[in-house]
mmCIF file of C-alpha atoms and ligand atoms in Angstrom:
data_model
loop_
_atom_site.group_PDB
_atom_site.id
_atom_site.type_symbol
_atom_site.label_atom_id
_atom_site.label_comp_id
_atom_site.label_asym_id
_atom_site.label_seq_id
_atom_site.Cartn_x
_atom_site.Cartn_y
_atom_site.Cartn_z
ATOM 1 C CA LYS Q 1 12.764 -19.728 -53.993
ATOM 2 C CA MET Q 2 12.225 -16.622 -51.922
ATOM 3 C CA ARG Q 3 13.840 -13.278 -52.501
ATOM 4 C CA GLY Q 4 16.320 -11.993 -49.959
ATOM 5 C CA GLY Q 5 17.449 -15.482 -49.101
ATOM 6 C CA TRP Q 6 15.614 -18.095 -47.144
ATOM 7 C CA VAL Q 7 15.335 -17.294 -43.475
ATOM 8 C CA GLU Q 8 13.592 -19.556 -41.024
ATOM 9 C CA CYS Q 9 11.864 -18.208 -37.996
ATOM 10 C CA ARG Q 10 13.316 -18.896 -34.573
ATOM 11 C CA GLY Q 11 12.621 -22.301 -33.109
ATOM 12 C CA ASP Q 12 10.649 -21.008 -30.133
ATOM 13 C CA MET Q 13 8.403 -18.627 -32.115
ATOM 14 C CA ASP Q 14 5.210 -20.486 -31.171
ATOM 15 C CA ALA Q 15 5.826 -19.606 -27.539
ATOM 16 C CA PHE Q 16 4.600 -16.084 -28.355
ATOM 17 C CA ALA Q 17 1.290 -17.190 -29.818
ATOM 18 C CA PRO Q 18 -0.627 -17.086 -26.490
ATOM 19 C CA GLY Q 19 0.592 -13.531 -25.782
ATOM 20 C CA LEU Q 20 -0.436 -12.376 -29.249
ATOM 21 C CA LEU Q 21 -3.813 -14.073 -28.952
ATOM 22 C CA SER Q 22 -4.519 -12.343 -25.680
ATOM 23 C CA ILE Q 23 -3.735 -8.990 -27.314
ATOM 24 C CA TYR Q 24 -6.158 -9.934 -30.095
ATOM 25 C CA GLU Q 25 -8.848 -10.853 -27.530
ATOM 26 C CA SER Q 26 -8.376 -7.554 -25.715
ATOM 27 C CA LEU Q 27 -8.915 -5.617 -28.956
ATOM 28 C CA LYS Q 28 -12.278 -7.189 -29.739
ATOM 29 C CA PRO Q 29 -15.224 -4.836 -29.233
ATOM 30 C CA SER Q 30 -17.376 -5.750 -26.217
ATOM 31 C CA GLU Q 31 -21.065 -6.692 -26.416
ATOM 32 C CA GLU Q 32 -21.877 -3.360 -24.780
ATOM 33 C CA HIS Q 33 -19.858 -1.567 -27.443
ATOM 34 C CA LYS Q 34 -21.732 -3.394 -30.206
ATOM 35 C CA SER Q 35 -25.154 -2.671 -28.733
ATOM 36 C CA LYS Q 36 -24.327 1.046 -28.382
ATOM 37 C CA GLN Q 37 -23.240 0.951 -31.999
ATOM 38 C CA SER Q 38 -26.555 -0.493 -33.143
ATOM 39 C CA GLN Q 39 -28.469 2.067 -31.057
ATOM 40 C CA LEU Q 40 -26.589 4.837 -32.816
ATOM 41 C CA ILE Q 41 -27.367 3.318 -36.206
ATOM 42 C CA ASP Q 42 -31.057 2.896 -35.363
ATOM 43 C CA SER Q 43 -31.453 6.532 -34.380
ATOM 44 C CA LEU Q 44 -29.539 7.606 -37.458
ATOM 45 C CA ALA Q 45 -31.852 5.512 -39.644
ATOM 46 C CA LYS Q 46 -34.881 7.176 -38.038
ATOM 47 C CA SER Q 47 -33.592 10.690 -38.751
ATOM 48 C CA VAL Q 48 -32.746 9.844 -42.333
ATOM 49 C CA SER Q 49 -36.031 8.130 -43.175
ATOM 50 C CA LYS Q 50 -38.089 11.139 -42.054
ATOM 51 C CA GLU Q 51 -36.458 13.244 -44.763
ATOM 52 C CA TRP Q 52 -35.752 10.553 -47.391
ATOM 53 C CA PRO Q 53 -38.159 7.613 -47.003
ATOM 54 C CA ASN Q 54 -36.615 5.752 -49.949
ATOM 55 C CA ALA Q 55 -33.010 6.001 -48.833
ATOM 56 C CA ARG Q 56 -31.153 2.993 -47.420
ATOM 57 C CA LEU Q 57 -28.435 2.909 -44.812
ATOM 58 C CA HIS Q 58 -25.574 0.418 -45.154
ATOM 59 C CA LEU Q 59 -22.898 -0.233 -42.593
ATOM 60 C CA TYR Q 60 -19.443 -0.719 -44.044
ATOM 61 C CA GLY Q 61 -15.852 -0.658 -42.837
ATOM 62 C CA SER Q 62 -14.633 -2.531 -39.821
ATOM 63 C CA CYS Q 63 -17.879 -2.306 -37.828
ATOM 64 C CA ALA Q 64 -19.490 -4.436 -40.566
ATOM 65 C CA SER Q 65 -16.576 -6.531 -41.824
ATOM 66 C CA SER Q 66 -15.820 -8.034 -38.373
ATOM 67 C CA PHE Q 67 -12.327 -6.464 -38.443
ATOM 68 C CA GLY Q 68 -13.452 -3.898 -35.870
ATOM 69 C CA THR Q 69 -11.807 -3.167 -32.557
ATOM 70 C CA SER Q 70 -13.047 -1.110 -29.623
ATOM 71 C CA HIS Q 71 -11.201 1.846 -31.198
ATOM 72 C CA SER Q 72 -12.841 1.608 -34.615
ATOM 73 C CA ASP Q 73 -15.177 4.254 -35.920
ATOM 74 C CA VAL Q 74 -18.611 3.572 -37.418
ATOM 75 C CA ASP Q 75 -18.744 3.859 -41.206
ATOM 76 C CA VAL Q 76 -22.169 4.346 -42.787
ATOM 77 C CA CYS Q 77 -23.165 4.708 -46.411
ATOM 78 C CA LEU Q 78 -26.418 6.367 -47.422
ATOM 79 C CA GLU Q 79 -27.794 4.903 -50.658
ATOM 80 C CA ILE Q 80 -30.028 7.496 -52.236
ATOM 81 C CA ASP Q 81 -31.151 8.744 -55.629
ATOM 82 C CA ILE Q 82 -29.656 12.226 -55.864
ATOM 83 C CA GLY Q 83 -31.405 13.040 -59.155
ATOM 84 C CA THR Q 84 -30.270 16.440 -60.354
ATOM 85 C CA GLY Q 85 -28.908 17.555 -56.982
ATOM 86 C CA SER Q 86 -25.307 17.260 -55.862
ATOM 87 C CA VAL Q 87 -23.658 15.089 -53.210
ATOM 88 C CA VAL Q 88 -22.396 18.180 -51.421
ATOM 89 C CA GLU Q 89 -25.873 19.734 -51.180
ATOM 90 C CA LEU Q 90 -27.168 16.482 -49.854
ATOM 91 C CA LEU Q 91 -24.454 16.203 -47.221
ATOM 92 C CA LEU Q 92 -25.096 19.759 -46.049
ATOM 93 C CA ARG Q 93 -28.801 18.981 -45.709
ATOM 94 C CA LEU Q 94 -27.973 15.762 -43.861
ATOM 95 C CA ALA Q 95 -25.754 17.649 -41.436
ATOM 96 C CA GLU Q 96 -28.598 20.098 -40.776
ATOM 97 C CA ILE Q 97 -31.050 17.291 -40.060
ATOM 98 C CA LEU Q 98 -28.672 15.510 -37.708
ATOM 99 C CA ARG Q 99 -28.019 18.704 -35.755
ATOM 100 C CA THR Q 100 -31.775 19.269 -35.405
ATOM 101 C CA ASP Q 101 -32.124 15.716 -34.119
ATOM 102 C CA ASN Q 102 -29.509 16.410 -31.443
ATOM 103 C CA PHE Q 103 -26.548 14.436 -32.711
ATOM 104 C CA ASP Q 104 -23.266 15.880 -31.391
ATOM 105 C CA ASP Q 105 -20.422 17.629 -33.202
ATOM 106 C CA VAL Q 106 -21.901 17.241 -36.680
ATOM 107 C CA GLU Q 107 -19.588 18.416 -39.433
ATOM 108 C CA ALA Q 108 -19.864 18.171 -43.238
ATOM 109 C CA ILE Q 109 -16.438 17.488 -44.755
ATOM 110 C CA THR Q 110 -17.084 18.208 -48.411
ATOM 111 C CA SER Q 111 -13.574 18.785 -49.726
ATOM 112 C CA ALA Q 112 -12.294 15.249 -49.075
ATOM 113 C CA ARG Q 113 -11.795 12.704 -51.876
ATOM 114 C CA VAL Q 114 -14.841 10.942 -50.455
ATOM 115 C CA PRO Q 115 -17.047 13.724 -49.015
ATOM 116 C CA ILE Q 116 -18.690 12.797 -45.716
ATOM 117 C CA VAL Q 117 -20.655 14.001 -42.731
ATOM 118 C CA ARG Q 118 -18.773 13.234 -39.543
ATOM 119 C CA MET Q 119 -20.262 13.265 -36.078
ATOM 120 C CA LEU Q 120 -19.243 12.297 -32.618
ATOM 121 C CA ASP Q 121 -21.768 10.487 -30.461
ATOM 122 C CA ALA Q 122 -21.072 11.931 -27.018
ATOM 123 C CA GLY Q 123 -22.929 9.181 -25.167
ATOM 124 C CA SER Q 124 -20.891 6.338 -26.599
ATOM 125 C CA GLY Q 125 -17.774 8.239 -27.685
ATOM 126 C CA PHE Q 126 -18.061 6.869 -31.230
ATOM 127 C CA SER Q 127 -17.002 8.783 -34.217
ATOM 128 C CA CYS Q 128 -19.297 8.119 -37.163
ATOM 129 C CA ASP Q 129 -18.654 8.901 -40.848
ATOM 130 C CA ILE Q 130 -21.531 8.992 -43.315
ATOM 131 C CA CYS Q 131 -20.864 8.957 -47.053
ATOM 132 C CA ILE Q 132 -23.237 8.927 -50.016
ATOM 133 C CA ASN Q 133 -23.625 6.093 -52.551
ATOM 134 C CA ASN Q 134 -20.188 4.609 -51.974
ATOM 135 C CA LEU Q 135 -21.407 1.125 -52.839
ATOM 136 C CA PHE Q 136 -17.966 -0.212 -53.765
ATOM 137 C CA ALA Q 137 -17.111 0.155 -50.103
ATOM 138 C CA VAL Q 138 -20.236 -1.814 -49.165
ATOM 139 C CA ALA Q 139 -19.251 -4.563 -51.617
ATOM 140 C CA ASN Q 140 -15.617 -4.785 -50.507
ATOM 141 C CA THR Q 141 -16.739 -4.850 -46.866
ATOM 142 C CA LYS Q 142 -18.800 -7.968 -47.572
ATOM 143 C CA LEU Q 143 -15.824 -9.561 -49.357
ATOM 144 C CA LEU Q 144 -13.586 -8.934 -46.322
ATOM 145 C CA LYS Q 145 -16.225 -10.303 -43.988
ATOM 146 C CA ASP Q 146 -16.566 -13.456 -46.079
ATOM 147 C CA TYR Q 147 -12.796 -14.006 -46.107
ATOM 148 C CA ALA Q 148 -12.763 -13.630 -42.329
ATOM 149 C CA GLN Q 149 -15.144 -16.577 -41.963
ATOM 150 C CA ILE Q 150 -12.877 -19.016 -43.793
ATOM 151 C CA ASP Q 151 -9.956 -19.138 -41.364
ATOM 152 C CA GLY Q 152 -9.801 -17.515 -37.926
ATOM 153 C CA ARG Q 153 -6.152 -16.618 -38.390
ATOM 154 C CA LEU Q 154 -7.068 -13.820 -40.818
ATOM 155 C CA LEU Q 155 -8.963 -11.874 -38.167
ATOM 156 C CA GLN Q 156 -6.193 -12.456 -35.627
ATOM 157 C CA LEU Q 157 -3.430 -11.407 -38.008
ATOM 158 C CA ALA Q 158 -5.269 -8.363 -39.377
ATOM 159 C CA SER Q 159 -6.332 -7.098 -35.926
ATOM 160 C CA ILE Q 160 -2.792 -7.381 -34.605
ATOM 161 C CA VAL Q 161 -1.307 -5.729 -37.707
ATOM 162 C CA LYS Q 162 -3.849 -2.869 -37.545
ATOM 163 C CA HIS Q 163 -3.127 -2.389 -33.847
ATOM 164 C CA TRP Q 164 0.621 -2.353 -34.535
ATOM 165 C CA ALA Q 165 0.183 0.107 -37.428
ATOM 166 C CA LYS Q 166 -1.845 2.520 -35.264
ATOM 167 C CA LEU Q 167 0.693 2.451 -32.425
ATOM 168 C CA ARG Q 168 3.657 2.803 -34.777
ATOM 169 C CA ALA Q 169 1.985 5.729 -36.601
ATOM 170 C CA VAL Q 170 1.931 4.049 -40.023
ATOM 171 C CA ASN Q 171 -1.900 4.035 -40.352
ATOM 172 C CA GLU Q 172 -2.417 7.691 -41.336
ATOM 173 C CA THR Q 173 -3.347 8.179 -44.998
ATOM 174 C CA TYR Q 174 -3.311 11.978 -44.669
ATOM 175 C CA ARG Q 175 0.372 11.660 -43.775
ATOM 176 C CA GLY Q 176 1.302 9.249 -46.557
ATOM 177 C CA THR Q 177 0.980 5.925 -44.765
ATOM 178 C CA LEU Q 178 -1.580 3.164 -45.316
ATOM 179 C CA SER Q 179 -5.280 2.821 -44.454
ATOM 180 C CA SER Q 180 -6.583 0.025 -42.253
ATOM 181 C CA TYR Q 181 -8.288 -1.316 -45.366
ATOM 182 C CA ALA Q 182 -4.916 -1.579 -47.139
ATOM 183 C CA TYR Q 183 -3.459 -3.548 -44.225
ATOM 184 C CA VAL Q 184 -6.378 -5.997 -44.301
ATOM 185 C CA LEU Q 185 -5.848 -6.549 -48.058
ATOM 186 C CA MET Q 186 -2.141 -7.161 -47.378
ATOM 187 C CA CYS Q 187 -3.071 -9.810 -44.794
ATOM 188 C CA ILE Q 188 -5.542 -11.556 -47.131
ATOM 189 C CA SER Q 189 -3.023 -11.631 -49.967
ATOM 190 C CA PHE Q 190 -0.331 -12.955 -47.630
ATOM 191 C CA LEU Q 191 -2.551 -15.824 -46.439
ATOM 192 C CA GLN Q 192 -3.501 -16.658 -50.048
ATOM 193 C CA LEU Q 193 0.217 -17.080 -50.769
ATOM 194 C CA ARG Q 194 1.161 -19.360 -47.863
ATOM 195 C CA GLU Q 195 2.154 -22.957 -48.603
ATOM 196 C CA PRO Q 196 -0.188 -24.729 -47.936
ATOM 197 C CA LYS Q 197 -2.661 -21.935 -48.617
ATOM 198 C CA ILE Q 198 -4.655 -20.540 -45.691
ATOM 199 C CA LEU Q 199 -7.134 -18.608 -47.863
ATOM 200 C CA PRO Q 200 -8.538 -19.288 -51.343
ATOM 201 C CA CYS Q 201 -9.120 -16.649 -54.014
ATOM 202 C CA LEU Q 202 -12.892 -16.097 -53.895
ATOM 203 C CA GLN Q 203 -12.954 -13.957 -57.047
ATOM 204 C CA ALA Q 204 -11.335 -16.766 -59.058
ATOM 205 C CA MET Q 205 -14.108 -19.216 -58.119
ATOM 206 C CA GLU Q 206 -17.568 -19.719 -59.649
ATOM 207 C CA PRO Q 207 -19.533 -16.619 -58.509
ATOM 208 C CA THR Q 208 -22.483 -17.157 -56.184
ATOM 209 C CA TYR Q 209 -22.871 -13.477 -55.391
ATOM 210 C CA THR Q 210 -23.023 -10.467 -57.691
ATOM 211 C CA MET Q 211 -23.508 -6.811 -56.934
ATOM 212 C CA VAL Q 212 -23.548 -4.277 -59.740
ATOM 213 C CA VAL Q 213 -21.972 -0.942 -58.845
ATOM 214 C CA ASP Q 214 -21.619 1.878 -61.391
ATOM 215 C CA ASP Q 215 -21.958 -0.571 -64.319
ATOM 216 C CA SER Q 216 -19.235 -2.807 -62.996
ATOM 217 C CA GLU Q 217 -19.823 -6.253 -61.548
ATOM 218 C CA CYS Q 218 -18.546 -7.232 -58.132
ATOM 219 C CA ALA Q 219 -18.806 -11.022 -58.296
ATOM 220 C CA TYR Q 220 -17.299 -13.840 -56.256
ATOM 221 C CA PHE Q 221 -17.955 -17.129 -54.495
ATOM 222 C CA ASP Q 222 -19.589 -16.233 -51.171
ATOM 223 C CA GLU Q 223 -20.772 -19.606 -49.841
ATOM 224 C CA VAL Q 224 -17.869 -19.572 -47.463
ATOM 225 C CA HIS Q 225 -19.383 -22.038 -44.989
ATOM 226 C CA GLN Q 226 -18.327 -24.657 -47.545
ATOM 227 C CA LEU Q 227 -14.722 -23.560 -47.090
ATOM 228 C CA HIS Q 228 -14.439 -23.603 -43.302
ATOM 229 C CA ASP Q 229 -11.582 -26.139 -43.318
ATOM 230 C CA PHE Q 230 -9.794 -24.694 -46.345
ATOM 231 C CA GLY Q 231 -6.674 -23.728 -44.402
ATOM 232 C CA ALA Q 232 -6.635 -26.750 -42.086
ATOM 233 C CA GLU Q 233 -3.597 -28.342 -43.699
ATOM 234 C CA ASN Q 234 -1.511 -25.330 -42.796
ATOM 235 C CA LYS Q 235 -0.622 -25.531 -39.089
ATOM 236 C CA GLU Q 236 1.257 -22.240 -38.739
ATOM 237 C CA SER Q 237 0.548 -20.345 -35.528
ATOM 238 C CA ILE Q 238 -0.324 -16.672 -35.351
ATOM 239 C CA ALA Q 239 3.217 -15.967 -34.077
ATOM 240 C CA GLU Q 240 4.878 -17.594 -37.093
ATOM 241 C CA LEU Q 241 2.446 -15.881 -39.454
ATOM 242 C CA LEU Q 242 2.939 -12.442 -37.941
ATOM 243 C CA TRP Q 243 6.704 -12.782 -38.216
ATOM 244 C CA ALA Q 244 6.450 -14.108 -41.792
ATOM 245 C CA PHE Q 245 4.133 -11.227 -42.718
ATOM 246 C CA PHE Q 246 6.619 -8.609 -41.532
ATOM 247 C CA HIS Q 247 9.531 -10.557 -43.001
ATOM 248 C CA TYR Q 248 7.776 -10.685 -46.366
ATOM 249 C CA TRP Q 249 7.133 -6.937 -46.447
ATOM 250 C CA ALA Q 250 10.600 -6.129 -45.110
ATOM 251 C CA PHE Q 251 12.727 -8.397 -47.328
ATOM 252 C CA GLN Q 252 10.823 -10.430 -49.888
ATOM 253 C CA HIS Q 253 8.343 -8.135 -51.600
ATOM 254 C CA ASP Q 254 9.811 -6.641 -54.766
ATOM 255 C CA TYR Q 255 8.745 -3.013 -54.471
ATOM 256 C CA ARG Q 256 10.010 -2.243 -57.988
ATOM 257 C CA LYS Q 257 7.894 -4.816 -59.806
ATOM 258 C CA ASP Q 258 5.199 -6.380 -57.643
ATOM 259 C CA VAL Q 259 1.520 -5.616 -57.146
ATOM 260 C CA ILE Q 260 -0.413 -7.621 -54.580
ATOM 261 C CA SER Q 261 -3.830 -8.670 -55.830
ATOM 262 C CA ILE Q 262 -6.400 -10.537 -53.741
ATOM 263 C CA ARG Q 263 -8.574 -10.528 -56.875
ATOM 264 C CA MET Q 264 -6.077 -12.806 -58.636
ATOM 265 C CA GLY Q 265 -4.849 -14.552 -55.493
ATOM 266 C CA LYS Q 266 -1.260 -13.947 -56.501
ATOM 267 C CA ILE Q 267 1.390 -11.325 -57.111
ATOM 268 C CA ILE Q 268 0.971 -9.551 -60.428
ATOM 269 C CA SER Q 269 3.297 -7.061 -62.103
ATOM 270 C CA LYS Q 270 3.253 -3.291 -62.229
ATOM 271 C CA LYS Q 271 3.885 -3.634 -65.951
ATOM 272 C CA GLU Q 272 0.628 -5.430 -66.693
ATOM 273 C CA LYS Q 273 -1.266 -2.809 -64.658
ATOM 274 C CA ASN Q 274 0.546 0.072 -66.322
ATOM 275 C CA TRP Q 275 1.596 1.231 -62.883
ATOM 276 C CA THR Q 276 5.214 1.750 -63.825
ATOM 277 C CA THR Q 277 5.329 5.515 -63.966
ATOM 278 C CA ARG Q 278 3.881 8.234 -61.852
ATOM 279 C CA VAL Q 279 0.480 9.386 -63.070
ATOM 280 C CA GLY Q 280 -0.678 12.596 -61.396
ATOM 281 C CA ASN Q 281 -0.352 11.996 -57.687
ATOM 282 C CA ASP Q 282 -0.229 8.211 -57.967
ATOM 283 C CA ARG Q 283 3.388 7.219 -57.497
ATOM 284 C CA HIS Q 284 2.845 3.452 -57.264
ATOM 285 C CA LEU Q 285 5.787 2.893 -54.927
ATOM 286 C CA MET Q 286 3.953 0.187 -52.999
ATOM 287 C CA CYS Q 287 1.189 -1.436 -54.994
ATOM 288 C CA ILE Q 288 -1.979 -2.887 -53.478
ATOM 289 C CA GLU Q 289 -4.759 -3.479 -55.990
ATOM 290 C CA ASP Q 290 -8.337 -2.873 -54.874
ATOM 291 C CA PRO Q 291 -10.334 -6.085 -55.455
ATOM 292 C CA PHE Q 292 -13.241 -4.402 -57.304
ATOM 293 C CA GLU Q 293 -12.010 -0.954 -58.334
ATOM 294 C CA THR Q 294 -9.010 -2.513 -60.008
ATOM 295 C CA GLY Q 295 -7.646 0.843 -61.184
ATOM 296 C CA HIS Q 296 -7.221 1.845 -57.532
ATOM 297 C CA ASP Q 297 -3.858 1.348 -55.899
ATOM 298 C CA LEU Q 298 -4.325 1.537 -52.114
ATOM 299 C CA GLY Q 299 -0.639 2.356 -51.864
ATOM 300 C CA ARG Q 300 -1.025 5.513 -53.942
ATOM 301 C CA VAL Q 301 -0.782 7.663 -50.785
ATOM 302 C CA VAL Q 302 2.780 6.470 -50.148
ATOM 303 C CA ASP Q 303 5.632 8.749 -51.240
ATOM 304 C CA ARG Q 304 9.449 8.458 -51.320
ATOM 305 C CA GLN Q 305 9.772 9.479 -47.709
ATOM 306 C CA THR Q 306 6.933 7.482 -46.198
ATOM 307 C CA ILE Q 307 7.844 4.297 -48.047
ATOM 308 C CA ARG Q 308 11.163 4.400 -46.218
ATOM 309 C CA ILE Q 309 9.424 4.860 -42.885
ATOM 310 C CA ILE Q 310 6.976 2.017 -43.576
ATOM 311 C CA ARG Q 311 9.724 -0.391 -44.698
ATOM 312 C CA GLU Q 312 11.827 0.432 -41.648
ATOM 313 C CA GLU Q 313 8.830 -0.363 -39.472
ATOM 314 C CA PHE Q 314 8.419 -3.750 -41.195
ATOM 315 C CA GLU Q 315 12.101 -4.470 -40.616
ATOM 316 C CA ARG Q 316 11.896 -3.402 -36.992
ATOM 317 C CA ALA Q 317 8.859 -5.627 -36.397
ATOM 318 C CA ALA Q 318 10.459 -8.649 -38.087
ATOM 319 C CA ALA Q 319 13.669 -8.192 -36.090
ATOM 320 C CA ILE Q 320 11.844 -7.867 -32.772
ATOM 321 C CA LEU Q 321 9.830 -11.023 -33.374
ATOM 322 C CA GLN Q 322 12.965 -12.850 -34.450
ATOM 323 C CA HIS Q 323 15.348 -11.760 -31.681
ATOM 324 C CA SER Q 324 13.649 -10.084 -28.727
ATOM 325 C CA ASP Q 325 13.146 -11.839 -25.390
ATOM 326 C CA ASP Q 326 9.806 -10.116 -24.911
ATOM 327 C CA PRO Q 327 8.554 -9.327 -28.433
ATOM 328 C CA CYS Q 328 4.894 -8.765 -27.536
ATOM 329 C CA ASP Q 329 5.862 -5.789 -25.408
ATOM 330 C CA THR Q 330 8.482 -4.176 -27.631
ATOM 331 C CA LEU Q 331 6.584 -4.647 -30.877
ATOM 332 C CA PHE Q 332 3.686 -2.418 -29.825
ATOM 333 C CA GLN Q 333 5.704 0.318 -28.160
ATOM 334 C CA PRO Q 334 4.144 3.598 -29.346
ATOM 335 C CA TYR Q 335 6.256 5.493 -31.824
HETATM 336 N N1 CTP O 401 -12.395 1.928 -48.209
HETATM 337 C C1 CTP O 401 -12.292 1.846 -49.588
HETATM 338 N N2 CTP O 401 -11.223 2.393 -50.223
HETATM 339 C C2 CTP O 401 -10.247 3.011 -49.517
HETATM 340 C C3 CTP O 401 -10.317 3.096 -48.115
HETATM 341 C C4 CTP O 401 -11.413 2.539 -47.492
HETATM 342 O O1 CTP O 401 -13.173 1.265 -50.225
HETATM 343 N N3 CTP O 401 -9.212 3.554 -50.167
HETATM 344 C C5 CTP O 401 -13.590 1.378 -47.551
HETATM 345 C C6 CTP O 401 -13.482 -0.101 -47.259
HETATM 346 O O2 CTP O 401 -14.766 -0.672 -47.423
HETATM 347 C C7 CTP O 401 -13.130 -0.134 -45.791
HETATM 348 C C8 CTP O 401 -13.848 1.097 -45.279
HETATM 349 O O3 CTP O 401 -13.791 2.033 -46.339
HETATM 350 O O4 CTP O 401 -13.595 -1.320 -45.182
HETATM 351 C C9 CTP O 401 -13.249 1.711 -44.030
HETATM 352 O O5 CTP O 401 -11.902 1.993 -44.246
HETATM 353 P P1 CTP O 401 -10.861 2.090 -43.069
HETATM 354 O O6 CTP O 401 -11.310 3.105 -42.076
HETATM 355 O O7 CTP O 401 -9.509 2.185 -43.680
HETATM 356 O O8 CTP O 401 -10.945 0.643 -42.448
HETATM 357 P P2 CTP O 401 -11.601 0.096 -41.152
HETATM 358 O O9 CTP O 401 -11.484 -1.387 -41.298
HETATM 359 O O10 CTP O 401 -12.941 0.666 -40.919
HETATM 360 O O11 CTP O 401 -10.559 0.561 -40.055
HETATM 361 P P3 CTP O 401 -10.690 1.076 -38.571
HETATM 362 O O12 CTP O 401 -11.018 -0.131 -37.736
HETATM 363 O O13 CTP O 401 -9.315 1.618 -38.321
HETATM 364 O O14 CTP O 401 -11.788 2.101 -38.549
HETATM 365 MG MG1 MG O 402 -13.470 2.470 -40.044
#
């Protein structure tokens, strides 16, 4: 029994699948884009290894998780032993080195929650963020990438949702809306909850992969090639799924009680997480549990005003897909 009553999608919904798939295809980064990206990373690795021969560079975020589009930035994590020094000192030194090596527009942003060096590669137009020892991000990137290999509809759904969120201005954490990462977690959770299921819960299976980060274990089943037909019994098209995704977040999710958890593969309660009252800046109005840093709520950026905006956008999207004659056009109209 679903909340908000049972609503079926329109009978001709599948007719919009080809249009949505062509949008998805057009978002995919080109081969040229990918090779420019790897050139940038190679030259970055060279600069870094001159100064810190024992440091390692990891790619994370959408350029590594396969959720990237031609608009995505390049996220890099430098794994390094900082000894008695500080992250900020290290970032300032890194910025200096990159400027000397002729990278463009290098800037150390040290006051952010996750301090980074940001640069813009003029040749390719990429923006590149470098953080230090953020290995949880490296681990969750691999988890996302592994989920993407199980059923192609995840990548399609998440790319389209991210694209929609950017155009509708609800993908701006500094303004109280959600990160791309949060939207991908919402898509994974949604596909875990379909009947029949489209995605399994990898963290509930016998672990075949373990990475230890800050004394905590990130473990899950990663032999995903064994699961390539997991979702085959479910025949829903991308059009039905996209509508059902927006419909769920507009009308069925219980914002007062529910937490989505890809770690558990189901909805859990705010009560059991102790996310019922505001703690500091965490309001917990829309709860999305991080799969490894389980104390993190990716919805913590959302406030009373932005939750209204986000929910109205979900309702708008669901209504357009349900009623419009040309939903693919209207849905992505810039806000
Ligand atoms: N990340 C995280 N915790 C957050 C936000 C981000 O661990 N609260 C990590 C995740 O590993 C995520 C990466 O940072 O994959 C990049 O985040 P984000 O830019 O939101 O996602 P992308 O998929 O890179 O989005 P885009 O394509 O818009 O660049
Ligand atoms: Mg990114």
